mmCIF file of C-alpha atoms and ligand atoms in Angstrom:
data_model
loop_
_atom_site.group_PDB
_atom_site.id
_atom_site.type_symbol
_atom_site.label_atom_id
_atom_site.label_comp_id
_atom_site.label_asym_id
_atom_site.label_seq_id
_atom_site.Cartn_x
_atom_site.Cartn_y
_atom_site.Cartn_z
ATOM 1 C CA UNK A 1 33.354 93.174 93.670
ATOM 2 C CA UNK A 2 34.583 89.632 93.772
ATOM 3 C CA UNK A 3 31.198 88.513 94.315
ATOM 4 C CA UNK A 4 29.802 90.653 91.911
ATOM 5 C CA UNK A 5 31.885 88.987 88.891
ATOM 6 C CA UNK A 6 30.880 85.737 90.096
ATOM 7 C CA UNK A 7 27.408 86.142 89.984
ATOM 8 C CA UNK A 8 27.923 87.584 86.215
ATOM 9 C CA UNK A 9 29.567 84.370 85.174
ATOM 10 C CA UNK A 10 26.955 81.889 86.959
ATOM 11 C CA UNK A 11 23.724 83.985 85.600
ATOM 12 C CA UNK A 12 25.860 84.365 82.209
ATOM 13 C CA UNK A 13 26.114 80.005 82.003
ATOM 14 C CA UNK A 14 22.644 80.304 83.146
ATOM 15 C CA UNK A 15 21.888 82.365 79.994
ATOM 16 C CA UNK A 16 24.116 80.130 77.703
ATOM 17 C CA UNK A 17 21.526 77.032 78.101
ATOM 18 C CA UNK A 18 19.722 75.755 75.376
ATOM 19 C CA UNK A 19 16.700 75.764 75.252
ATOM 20 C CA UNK A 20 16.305 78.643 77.972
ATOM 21 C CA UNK A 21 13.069 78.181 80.132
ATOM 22 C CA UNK A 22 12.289 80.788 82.269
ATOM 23 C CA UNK A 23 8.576 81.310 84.112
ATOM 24 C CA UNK A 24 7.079 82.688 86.601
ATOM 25 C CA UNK A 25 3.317 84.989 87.031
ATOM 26 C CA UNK A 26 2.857 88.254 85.745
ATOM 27 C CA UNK A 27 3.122 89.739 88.790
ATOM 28 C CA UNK A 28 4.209 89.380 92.148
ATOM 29 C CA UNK A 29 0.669 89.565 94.202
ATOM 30 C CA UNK A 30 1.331 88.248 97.620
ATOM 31 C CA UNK A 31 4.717 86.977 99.423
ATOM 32 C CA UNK A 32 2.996 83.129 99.770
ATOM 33 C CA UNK A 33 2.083 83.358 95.536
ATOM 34 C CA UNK A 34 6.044 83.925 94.590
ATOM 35 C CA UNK A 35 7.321 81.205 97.281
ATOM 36 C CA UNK A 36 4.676 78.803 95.627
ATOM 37 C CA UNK A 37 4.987 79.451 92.131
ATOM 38 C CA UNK A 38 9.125 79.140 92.907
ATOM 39 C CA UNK A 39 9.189 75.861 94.463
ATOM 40 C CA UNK A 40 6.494 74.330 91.854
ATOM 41 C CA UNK A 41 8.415 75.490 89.310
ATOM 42 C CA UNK A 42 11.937 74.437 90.547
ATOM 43 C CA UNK A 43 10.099 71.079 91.131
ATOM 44 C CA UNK A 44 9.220 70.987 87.498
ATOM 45 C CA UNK A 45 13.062 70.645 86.681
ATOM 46 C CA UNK A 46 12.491 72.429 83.794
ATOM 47 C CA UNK A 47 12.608 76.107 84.526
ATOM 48 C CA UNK A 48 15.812 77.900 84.465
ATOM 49 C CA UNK A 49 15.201 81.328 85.722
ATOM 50 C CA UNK A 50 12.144 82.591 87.675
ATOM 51 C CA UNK A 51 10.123 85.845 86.069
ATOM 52 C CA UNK A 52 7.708 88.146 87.766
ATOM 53 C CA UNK A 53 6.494 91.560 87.342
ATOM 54 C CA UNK A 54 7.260 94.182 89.969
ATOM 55 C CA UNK A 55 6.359 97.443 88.206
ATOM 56 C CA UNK A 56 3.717 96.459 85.794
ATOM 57 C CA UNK A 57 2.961 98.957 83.061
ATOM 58 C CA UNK A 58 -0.790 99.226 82.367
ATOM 59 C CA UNK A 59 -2.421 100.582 79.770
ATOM 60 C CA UNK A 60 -5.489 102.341 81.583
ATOM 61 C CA UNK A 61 -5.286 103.781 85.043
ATOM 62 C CA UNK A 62 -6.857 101.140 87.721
ATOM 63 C CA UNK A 63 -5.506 98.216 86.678
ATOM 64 C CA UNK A 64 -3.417 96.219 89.016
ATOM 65 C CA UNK A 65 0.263 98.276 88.768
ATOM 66 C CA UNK A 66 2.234 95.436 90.770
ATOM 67 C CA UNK A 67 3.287 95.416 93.994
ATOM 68 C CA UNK A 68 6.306 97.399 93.639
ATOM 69 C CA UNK A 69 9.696 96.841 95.328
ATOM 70 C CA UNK A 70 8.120 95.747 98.370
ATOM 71 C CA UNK A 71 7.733 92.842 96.435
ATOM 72 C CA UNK A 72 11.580 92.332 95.710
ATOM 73 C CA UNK A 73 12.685 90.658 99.076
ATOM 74 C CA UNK A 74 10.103 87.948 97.971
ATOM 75 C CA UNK A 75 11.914 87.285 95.018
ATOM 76 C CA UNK A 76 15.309 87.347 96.783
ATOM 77 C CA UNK A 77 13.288 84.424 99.020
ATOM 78 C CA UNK A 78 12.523 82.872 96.478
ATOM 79 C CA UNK A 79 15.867 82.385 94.798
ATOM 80 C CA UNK A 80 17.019 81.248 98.708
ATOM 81 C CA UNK A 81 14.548 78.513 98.482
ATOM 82 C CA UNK A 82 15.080 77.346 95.030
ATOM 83 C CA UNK A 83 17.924 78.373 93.476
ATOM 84 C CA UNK A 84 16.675 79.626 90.931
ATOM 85 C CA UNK A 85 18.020 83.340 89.569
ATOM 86 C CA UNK A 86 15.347 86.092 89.258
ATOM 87 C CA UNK A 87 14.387 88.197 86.377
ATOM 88 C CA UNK A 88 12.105 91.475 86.347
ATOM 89 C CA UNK A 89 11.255 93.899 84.142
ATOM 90 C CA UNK A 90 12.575 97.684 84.726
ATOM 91 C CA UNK A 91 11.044 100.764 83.716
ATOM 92 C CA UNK A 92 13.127 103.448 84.877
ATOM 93 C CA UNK A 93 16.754 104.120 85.882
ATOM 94 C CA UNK A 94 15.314 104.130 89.446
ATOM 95 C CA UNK A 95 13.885 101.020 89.105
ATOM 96 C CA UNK A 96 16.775 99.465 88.063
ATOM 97 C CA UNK A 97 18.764 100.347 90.948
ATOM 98 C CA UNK A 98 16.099 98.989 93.292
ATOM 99 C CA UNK A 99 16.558 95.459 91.066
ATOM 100 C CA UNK A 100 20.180 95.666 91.758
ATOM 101 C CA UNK A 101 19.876 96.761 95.334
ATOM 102 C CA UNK A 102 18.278 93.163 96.121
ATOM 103 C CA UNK A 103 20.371 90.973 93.668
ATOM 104 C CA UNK A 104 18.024 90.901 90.590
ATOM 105 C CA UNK A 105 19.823 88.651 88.268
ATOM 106 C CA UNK A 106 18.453 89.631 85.186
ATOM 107 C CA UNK A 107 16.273 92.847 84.136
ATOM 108 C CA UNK A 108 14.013 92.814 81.423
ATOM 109 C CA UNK A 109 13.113 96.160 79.123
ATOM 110 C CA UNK A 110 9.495 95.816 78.352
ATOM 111 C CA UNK A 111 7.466 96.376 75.068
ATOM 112 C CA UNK A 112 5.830 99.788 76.439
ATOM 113 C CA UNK A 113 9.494 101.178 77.518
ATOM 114 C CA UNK A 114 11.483 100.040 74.373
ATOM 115 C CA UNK A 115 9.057 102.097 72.243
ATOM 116 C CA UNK A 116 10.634 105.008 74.120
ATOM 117 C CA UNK A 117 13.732 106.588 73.919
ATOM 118 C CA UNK A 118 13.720 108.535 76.591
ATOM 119 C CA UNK A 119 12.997 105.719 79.219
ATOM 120 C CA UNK A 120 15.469 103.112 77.460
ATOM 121 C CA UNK A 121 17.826 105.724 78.243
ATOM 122 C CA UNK A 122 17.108 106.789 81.204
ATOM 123 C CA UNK A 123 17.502 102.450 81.765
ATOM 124 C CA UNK A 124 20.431 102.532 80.020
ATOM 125 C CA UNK A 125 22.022 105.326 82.358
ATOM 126 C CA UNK A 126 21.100 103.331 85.555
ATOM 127 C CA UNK A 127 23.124 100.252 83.589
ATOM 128 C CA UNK A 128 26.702 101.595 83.066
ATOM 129 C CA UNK A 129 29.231 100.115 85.299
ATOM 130 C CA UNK A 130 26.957 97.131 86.029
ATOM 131 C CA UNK A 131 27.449 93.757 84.933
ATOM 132 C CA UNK A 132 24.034 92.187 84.610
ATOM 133 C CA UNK A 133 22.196 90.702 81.649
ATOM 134 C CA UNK A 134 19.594 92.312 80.293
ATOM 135 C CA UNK A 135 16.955 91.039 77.854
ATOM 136 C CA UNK A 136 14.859 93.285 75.525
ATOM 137 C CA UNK A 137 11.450 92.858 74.614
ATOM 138 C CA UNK A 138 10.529 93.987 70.836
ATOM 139 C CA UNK A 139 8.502 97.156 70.990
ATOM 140 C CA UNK A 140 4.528 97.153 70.975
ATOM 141 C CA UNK A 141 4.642 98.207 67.492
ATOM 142 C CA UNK A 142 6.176 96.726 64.441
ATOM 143 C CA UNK A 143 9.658 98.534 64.480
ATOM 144 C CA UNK A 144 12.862 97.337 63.788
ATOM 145 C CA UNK A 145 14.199 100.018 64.018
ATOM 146 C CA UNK A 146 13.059 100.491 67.827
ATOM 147 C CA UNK A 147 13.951 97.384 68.703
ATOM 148 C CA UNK A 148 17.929 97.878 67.668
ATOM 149 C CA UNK A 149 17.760 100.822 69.110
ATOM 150 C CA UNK A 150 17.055 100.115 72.523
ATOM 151 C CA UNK A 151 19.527 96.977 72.468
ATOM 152 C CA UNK A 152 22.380 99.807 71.393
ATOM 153 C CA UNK A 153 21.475 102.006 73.924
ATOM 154 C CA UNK A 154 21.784 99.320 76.130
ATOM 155 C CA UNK A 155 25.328 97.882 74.608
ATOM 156 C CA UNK A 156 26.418 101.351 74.770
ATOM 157 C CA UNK A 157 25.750 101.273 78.544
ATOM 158 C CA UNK A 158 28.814 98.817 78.623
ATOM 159 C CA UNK A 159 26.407 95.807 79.332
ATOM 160 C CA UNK A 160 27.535 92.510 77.250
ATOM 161 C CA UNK A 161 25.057 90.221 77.862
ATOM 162 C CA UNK A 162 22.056 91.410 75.837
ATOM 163 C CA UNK A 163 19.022 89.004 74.716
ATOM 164 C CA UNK A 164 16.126 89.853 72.860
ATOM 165 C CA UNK A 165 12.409 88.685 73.038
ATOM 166 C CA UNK A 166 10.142 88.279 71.253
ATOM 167 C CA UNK A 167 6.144 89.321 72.192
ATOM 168 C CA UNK A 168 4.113 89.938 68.997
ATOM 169 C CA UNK A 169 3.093 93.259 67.850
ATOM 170 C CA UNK A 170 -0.048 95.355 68.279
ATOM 171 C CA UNK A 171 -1.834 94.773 65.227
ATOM 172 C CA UNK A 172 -5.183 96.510 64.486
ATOM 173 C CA UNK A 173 -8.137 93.729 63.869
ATOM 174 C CA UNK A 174 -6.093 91.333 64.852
ATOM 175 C CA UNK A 175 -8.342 88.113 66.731
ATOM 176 C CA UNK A 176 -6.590 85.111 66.798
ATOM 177 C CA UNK A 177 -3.534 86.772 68.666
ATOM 178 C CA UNK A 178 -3.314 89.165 71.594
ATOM 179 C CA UNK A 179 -0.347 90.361 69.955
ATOM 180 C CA UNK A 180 0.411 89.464 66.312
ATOM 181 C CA UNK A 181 4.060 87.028 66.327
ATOM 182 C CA UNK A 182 4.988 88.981 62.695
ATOM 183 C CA UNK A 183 7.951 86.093 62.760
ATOM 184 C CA UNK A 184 9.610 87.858 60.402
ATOM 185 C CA UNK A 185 10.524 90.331 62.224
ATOM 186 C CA UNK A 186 11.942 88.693 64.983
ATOM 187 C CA UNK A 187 13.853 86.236 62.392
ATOM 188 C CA UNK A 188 15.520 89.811 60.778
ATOM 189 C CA UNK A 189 16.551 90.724 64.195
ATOM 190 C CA UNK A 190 18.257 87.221 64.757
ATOM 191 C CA UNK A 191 19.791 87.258 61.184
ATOM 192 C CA UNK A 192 20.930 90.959 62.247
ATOM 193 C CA UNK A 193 21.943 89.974 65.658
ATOM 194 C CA UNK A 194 23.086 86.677 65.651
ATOM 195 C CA UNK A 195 25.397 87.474 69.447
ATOM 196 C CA UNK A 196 22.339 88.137 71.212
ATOM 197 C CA UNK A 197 20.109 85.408 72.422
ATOM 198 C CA UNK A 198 16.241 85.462 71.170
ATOM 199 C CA UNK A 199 13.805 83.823 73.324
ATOM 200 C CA UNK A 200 9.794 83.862 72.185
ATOM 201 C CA UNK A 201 7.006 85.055 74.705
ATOM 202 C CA UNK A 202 4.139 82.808 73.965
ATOM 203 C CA UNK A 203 2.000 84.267 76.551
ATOM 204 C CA UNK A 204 2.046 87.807 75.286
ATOM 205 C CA UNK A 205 1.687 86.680 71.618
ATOM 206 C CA UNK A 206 -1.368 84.247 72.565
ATOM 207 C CA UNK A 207 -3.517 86.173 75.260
ATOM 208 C CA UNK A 208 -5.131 82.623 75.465
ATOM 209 C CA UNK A 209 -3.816 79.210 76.946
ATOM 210 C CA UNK A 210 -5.095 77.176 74.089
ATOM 211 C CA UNK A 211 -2.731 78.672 71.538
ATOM 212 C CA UNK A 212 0.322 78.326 73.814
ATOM 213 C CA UNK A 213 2.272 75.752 72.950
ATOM 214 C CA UNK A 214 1.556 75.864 69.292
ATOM 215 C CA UNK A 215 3.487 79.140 69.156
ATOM 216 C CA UNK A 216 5.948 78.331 71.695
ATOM 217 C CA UNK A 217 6.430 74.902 68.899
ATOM 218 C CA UNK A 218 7.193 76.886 66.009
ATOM 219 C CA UNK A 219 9.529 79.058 67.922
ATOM 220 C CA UNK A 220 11.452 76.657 68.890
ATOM 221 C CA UNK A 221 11.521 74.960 64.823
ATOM 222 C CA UNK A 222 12.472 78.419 64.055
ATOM 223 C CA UNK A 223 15.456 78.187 66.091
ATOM 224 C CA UNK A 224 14.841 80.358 69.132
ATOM 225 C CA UNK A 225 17.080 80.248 71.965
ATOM 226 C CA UNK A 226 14.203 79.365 74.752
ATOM 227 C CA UNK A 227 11.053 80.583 75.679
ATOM 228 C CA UNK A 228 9.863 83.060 78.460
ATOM 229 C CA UNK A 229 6.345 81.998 79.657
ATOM 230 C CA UNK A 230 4.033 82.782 82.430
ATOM 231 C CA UNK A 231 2.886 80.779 85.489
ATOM 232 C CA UNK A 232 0.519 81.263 88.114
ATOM 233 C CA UNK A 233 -0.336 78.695 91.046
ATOM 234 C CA UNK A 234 -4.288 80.097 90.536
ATOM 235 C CA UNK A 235 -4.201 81.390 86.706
ATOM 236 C CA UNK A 236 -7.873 82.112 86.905
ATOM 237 C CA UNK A 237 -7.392 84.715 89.830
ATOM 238 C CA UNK A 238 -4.276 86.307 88.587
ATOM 239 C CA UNK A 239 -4.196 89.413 89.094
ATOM 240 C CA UNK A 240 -3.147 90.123 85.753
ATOM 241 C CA UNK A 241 -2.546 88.609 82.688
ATOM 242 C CA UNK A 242 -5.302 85.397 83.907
ATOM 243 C CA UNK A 243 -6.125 84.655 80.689
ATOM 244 C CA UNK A 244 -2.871 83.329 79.196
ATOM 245 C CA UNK A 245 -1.463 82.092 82.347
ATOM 246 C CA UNK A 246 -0.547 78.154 83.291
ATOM 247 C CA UNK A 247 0.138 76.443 86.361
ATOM 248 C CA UNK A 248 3.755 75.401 87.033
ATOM 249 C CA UNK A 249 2.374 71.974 86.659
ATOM 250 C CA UNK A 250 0.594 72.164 83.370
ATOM 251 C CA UNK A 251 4.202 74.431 82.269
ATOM 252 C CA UNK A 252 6.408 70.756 83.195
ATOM 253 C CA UNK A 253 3.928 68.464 80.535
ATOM 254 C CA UNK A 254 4.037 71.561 77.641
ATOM 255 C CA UNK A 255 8.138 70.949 78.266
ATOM 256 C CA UNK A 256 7.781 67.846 78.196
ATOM 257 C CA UNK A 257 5.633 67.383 74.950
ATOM 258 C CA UNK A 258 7.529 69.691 73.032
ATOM 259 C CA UNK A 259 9.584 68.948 70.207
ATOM 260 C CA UNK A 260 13.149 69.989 71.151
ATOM 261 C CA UNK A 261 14.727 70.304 67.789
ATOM 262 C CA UNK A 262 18.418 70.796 67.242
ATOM 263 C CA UNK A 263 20.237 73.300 64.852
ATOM 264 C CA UNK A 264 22.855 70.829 64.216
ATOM 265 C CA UNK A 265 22.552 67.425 63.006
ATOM 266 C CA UNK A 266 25.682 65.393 64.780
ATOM 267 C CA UNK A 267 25.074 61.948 62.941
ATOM 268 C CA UNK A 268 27.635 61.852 59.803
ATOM 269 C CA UNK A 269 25.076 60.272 57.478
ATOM 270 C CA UNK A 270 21.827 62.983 58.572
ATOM 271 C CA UNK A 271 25.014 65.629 57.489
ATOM 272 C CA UNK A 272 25.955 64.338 53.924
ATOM 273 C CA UNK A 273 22.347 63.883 53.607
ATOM 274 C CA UNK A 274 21.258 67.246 54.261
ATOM 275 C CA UNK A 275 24.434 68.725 52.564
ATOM 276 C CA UNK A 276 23.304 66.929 49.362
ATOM 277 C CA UNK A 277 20.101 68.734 49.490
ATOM 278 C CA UNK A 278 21.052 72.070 50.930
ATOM 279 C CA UNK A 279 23.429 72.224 47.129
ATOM 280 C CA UNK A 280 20.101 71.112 45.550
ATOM 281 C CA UNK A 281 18.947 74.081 46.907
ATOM 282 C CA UNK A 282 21.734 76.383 46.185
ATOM 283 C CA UNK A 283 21.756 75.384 42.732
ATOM 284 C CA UNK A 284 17.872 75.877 41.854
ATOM 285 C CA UNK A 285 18.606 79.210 43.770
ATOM 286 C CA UNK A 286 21.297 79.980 41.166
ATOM 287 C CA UNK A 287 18.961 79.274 38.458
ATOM 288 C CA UNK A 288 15.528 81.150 40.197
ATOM 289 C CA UNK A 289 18.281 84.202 39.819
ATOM 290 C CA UNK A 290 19.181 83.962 36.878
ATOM 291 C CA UNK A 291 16.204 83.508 35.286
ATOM 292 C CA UNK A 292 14.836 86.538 37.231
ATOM 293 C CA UNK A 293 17.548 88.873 35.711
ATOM 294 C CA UNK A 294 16.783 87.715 32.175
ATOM 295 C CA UNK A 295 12.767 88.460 32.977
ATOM 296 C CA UNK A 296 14.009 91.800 33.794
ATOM 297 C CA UNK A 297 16.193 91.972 30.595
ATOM 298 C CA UNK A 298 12.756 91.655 28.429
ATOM 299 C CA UNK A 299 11.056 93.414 31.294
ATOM 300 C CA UNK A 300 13.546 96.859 30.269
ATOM 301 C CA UNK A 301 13.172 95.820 26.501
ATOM 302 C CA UNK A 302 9.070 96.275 26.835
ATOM 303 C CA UNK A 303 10.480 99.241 28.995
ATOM 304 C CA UNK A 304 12.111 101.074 26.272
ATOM 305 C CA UNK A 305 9.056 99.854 23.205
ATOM 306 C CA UNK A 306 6.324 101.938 25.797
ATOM 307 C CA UNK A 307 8.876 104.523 25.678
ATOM 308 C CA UNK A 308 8.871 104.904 21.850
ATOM 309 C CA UNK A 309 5.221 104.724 21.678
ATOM 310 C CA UNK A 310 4.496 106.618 24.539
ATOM 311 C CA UNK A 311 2.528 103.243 26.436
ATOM 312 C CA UNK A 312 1.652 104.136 30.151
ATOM 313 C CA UNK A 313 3.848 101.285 32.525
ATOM 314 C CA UNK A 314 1.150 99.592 34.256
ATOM 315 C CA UNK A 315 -1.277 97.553 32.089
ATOM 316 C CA UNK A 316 -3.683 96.069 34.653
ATOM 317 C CA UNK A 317 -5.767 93.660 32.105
ATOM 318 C CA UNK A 318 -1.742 92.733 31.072
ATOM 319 C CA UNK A 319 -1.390 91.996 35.041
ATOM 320 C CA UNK A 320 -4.388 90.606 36.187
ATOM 321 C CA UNK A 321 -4.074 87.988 33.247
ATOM 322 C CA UNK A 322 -0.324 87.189 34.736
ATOM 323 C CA UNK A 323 -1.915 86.440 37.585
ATOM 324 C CA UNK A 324 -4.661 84.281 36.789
ATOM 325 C CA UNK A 325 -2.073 82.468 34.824
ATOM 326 C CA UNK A 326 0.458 81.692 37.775
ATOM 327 C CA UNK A 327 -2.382 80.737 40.019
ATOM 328 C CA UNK A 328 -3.576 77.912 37.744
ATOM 329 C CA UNK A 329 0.174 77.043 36.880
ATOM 330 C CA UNK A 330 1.266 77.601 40.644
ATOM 331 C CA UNK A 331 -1.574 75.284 42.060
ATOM 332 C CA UNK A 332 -0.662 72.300 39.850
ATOM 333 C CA UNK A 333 2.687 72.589 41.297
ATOM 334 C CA UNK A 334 1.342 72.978 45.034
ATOM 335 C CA UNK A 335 2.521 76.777 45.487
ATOM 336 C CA UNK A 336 -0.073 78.467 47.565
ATOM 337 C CA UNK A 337 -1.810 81.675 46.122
ATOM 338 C CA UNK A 338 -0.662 83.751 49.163
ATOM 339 C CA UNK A 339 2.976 82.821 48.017
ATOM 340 C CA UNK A 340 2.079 83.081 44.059
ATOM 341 C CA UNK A 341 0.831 86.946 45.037
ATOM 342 C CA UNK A 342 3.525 87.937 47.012
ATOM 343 C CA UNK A 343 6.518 86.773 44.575
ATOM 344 C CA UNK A 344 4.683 88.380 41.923
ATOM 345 C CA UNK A 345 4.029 91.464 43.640
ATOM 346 C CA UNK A 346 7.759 91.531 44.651
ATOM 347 C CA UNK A 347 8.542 91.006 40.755
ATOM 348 C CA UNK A 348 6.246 93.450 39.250
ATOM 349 C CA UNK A 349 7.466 95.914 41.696
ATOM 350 C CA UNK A 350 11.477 95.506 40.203
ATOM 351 C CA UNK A 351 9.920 94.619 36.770
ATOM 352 C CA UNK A 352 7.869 98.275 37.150
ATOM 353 C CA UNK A 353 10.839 100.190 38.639
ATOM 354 C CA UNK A 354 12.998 98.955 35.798
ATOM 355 C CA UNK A 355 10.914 100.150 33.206
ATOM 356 C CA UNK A 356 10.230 103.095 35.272
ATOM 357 C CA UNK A 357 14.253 103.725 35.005
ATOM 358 C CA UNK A 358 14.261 102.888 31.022
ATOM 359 C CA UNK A 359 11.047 105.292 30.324
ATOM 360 C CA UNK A 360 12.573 108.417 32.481
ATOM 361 C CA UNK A 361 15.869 107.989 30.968
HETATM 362 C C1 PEP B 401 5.135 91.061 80.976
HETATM 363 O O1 PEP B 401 6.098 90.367 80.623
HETATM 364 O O2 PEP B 401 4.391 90.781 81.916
HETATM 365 C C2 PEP B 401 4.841 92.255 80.185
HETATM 366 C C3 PEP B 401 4.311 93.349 80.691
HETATM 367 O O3 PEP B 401 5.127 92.054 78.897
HETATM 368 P P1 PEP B 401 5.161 93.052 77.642
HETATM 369 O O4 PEP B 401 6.152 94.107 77.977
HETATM 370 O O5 PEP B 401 5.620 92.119 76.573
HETATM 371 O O6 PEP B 401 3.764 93.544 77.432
HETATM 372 MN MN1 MN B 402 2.008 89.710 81.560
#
């Protein structure tokens, strides 16, 4: 038991570091590939914990389905030789004993299971009276929802240390990504959840090497906590995943020509400065607000005129010539017309449901 708590705190300090690197392949192919891909990444002195797949989920029949826990001494090896603590994803409540059974440090929910109830569950049973950290991966498809769902079943489980990560979302169409990043979401989950750690998955949102470290950038501008990314010592002849995996080696230069930005300015000058323009922006803030509720003022007074003379609501020459307008205005001032369509969507939607109010009145 003693050693049990003692474990939670080191993994848990582990956990607390900023940024949070951890790496490792796919999967676990062969006893020699995990020893490897351990001791070049401990030699990188940049990877915190070491990752591999045991169970792999596929999603046709015939693929490569891991190695299974035969594969789990190796990763106990591993962590002998390096020091490093292990992380792998789990599946099922039987899966998560067999983690535990051979000192797993951290288990990882994956984006097939947290679309599922059932099998978060059926994790989350295998989890109570355990200390061990788990991380969550969002769900394959663009679900909030999901996402907190699985982290409560989890928290209910009587696990503390919860982290979330980020891996895109299946999008249909979608090229440049193997799974779409849809930062937005993951940025609602942080605002939501600001106790639970939020690390980015390049590799799963890229499917591609090139792309890499441009996402794994603006991850880290947006604040993430650290960044889960795979390595292989022979990426071509992975046996999964080849295409977006890196060697250990190339993984120590991305570290090392990444911008590590901090959330908090120490200097005393950088803080009056930035507290001088974060009021700026408070104030024009203030004013974009109140200006909005007086548009909506006339916005209910045009309501209540198509009420008296029976007008429909939407007017799309009245619209379209809105538009035009704000593009034209809205370029001059260097606001994109991606941004000019949106806000004015998002107004005309209030501006219509406020009139809608006024005319059904
Ligand atoms: C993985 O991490 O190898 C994996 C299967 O990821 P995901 O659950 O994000 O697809
Ligand atoms: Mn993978």
């Amino acid at each position: 038991m003693e050693q049990t708590l003692q474990q939670a705190a080191s993994i848990n300090k582990v956990l607390a570091k900023r940024p949070l690197i951890i790496s490792g392949p796919c999967s676990a192919e062969t006893e020699e590939q995990i020893l490897a891909t351990a001791s070049q990444l401990a030699a990188t002195g940049k990877v915190d914990i070491l990752r591999a797949g045991i169970w792999k989920p596929r999603t046709r029949p015939g693929s490569f389905e891991g190695v299974g826990t035969k594969g789990l001494p190796w990763l106990q090896k591993a962590k002998e030789l390096t020091g490093l603590p292990v992380a792998v994803e789990v599946a099922t409540g039987k899966q998560v004993e067999d983690a535990l059974h051979f000192g797993v440090d951290v288990l990882w929910i994956g984006a097939r299971t947290t679309v599922n109830p059932f099998s978060v569950q059926d994790v989350a049973d295998a989890l109570k009276g355990v200390d061990v950290p788990v991380l969550i991966k969002n769900p394959i498809n663009p679900d909030l929802e999901l996402w907190i769902g699985a982290a409560e079943r989890v928290a209910k489980a009587g696990i503390k240390n919860i982290g979330l990560i980020h891996r895109g979302f299946s999008s249909y169409g979608n090229t440049e990504y193997r799974n779409a990043p849809m930062w937005h979401l993951a940025i609602e989950m942080k605002r939501r959840f600001p106790e639970m750690i939020m690390i980015n998955d390049p590799s799963h949102i890229c499917g591609r090497r090139d792309i890499l470290q441009e996402v794994a950038q603006k991850a880290i501008d947006l604040d993430f906590d650290g960044l889960i990314i795979e390595s292989h010592i022979d990426p071509d002849n992975a046996w999964s995943d080849a295409k977006q995996q890196i060697t250990p080696e190339v993984l120590g230069s991305m570290m090392d020509t990444m911008i590590w930005r901090k959330e908090d300015i120490i200097s005393e000058e950088l803080h009056i400065q930035m507290d001088k323009m974060r009021a700026q922006i408070n104030q024009l803030d203030d004013e974009l607000l109140q200006l909005l509720g007086q548009r909506m003022k006339v916005a209910d007074k045009i309501g209540q005129y198509k009420k008296d003379n029976n007008i429909t609501i939407l007017q799309t020459n009245r619209w379209n010539a809105i538009l035009e307008r704000a593009f034209v205005k809205g370029g001059q001032l260097g606001l994109s017309q991606e941004f000019i369509t949106k806000y004015f969507d998002a107004v005309h939607m209030e501006s219509i449901n406020h009139q809608n109010k006024i005319m059904n009145s």
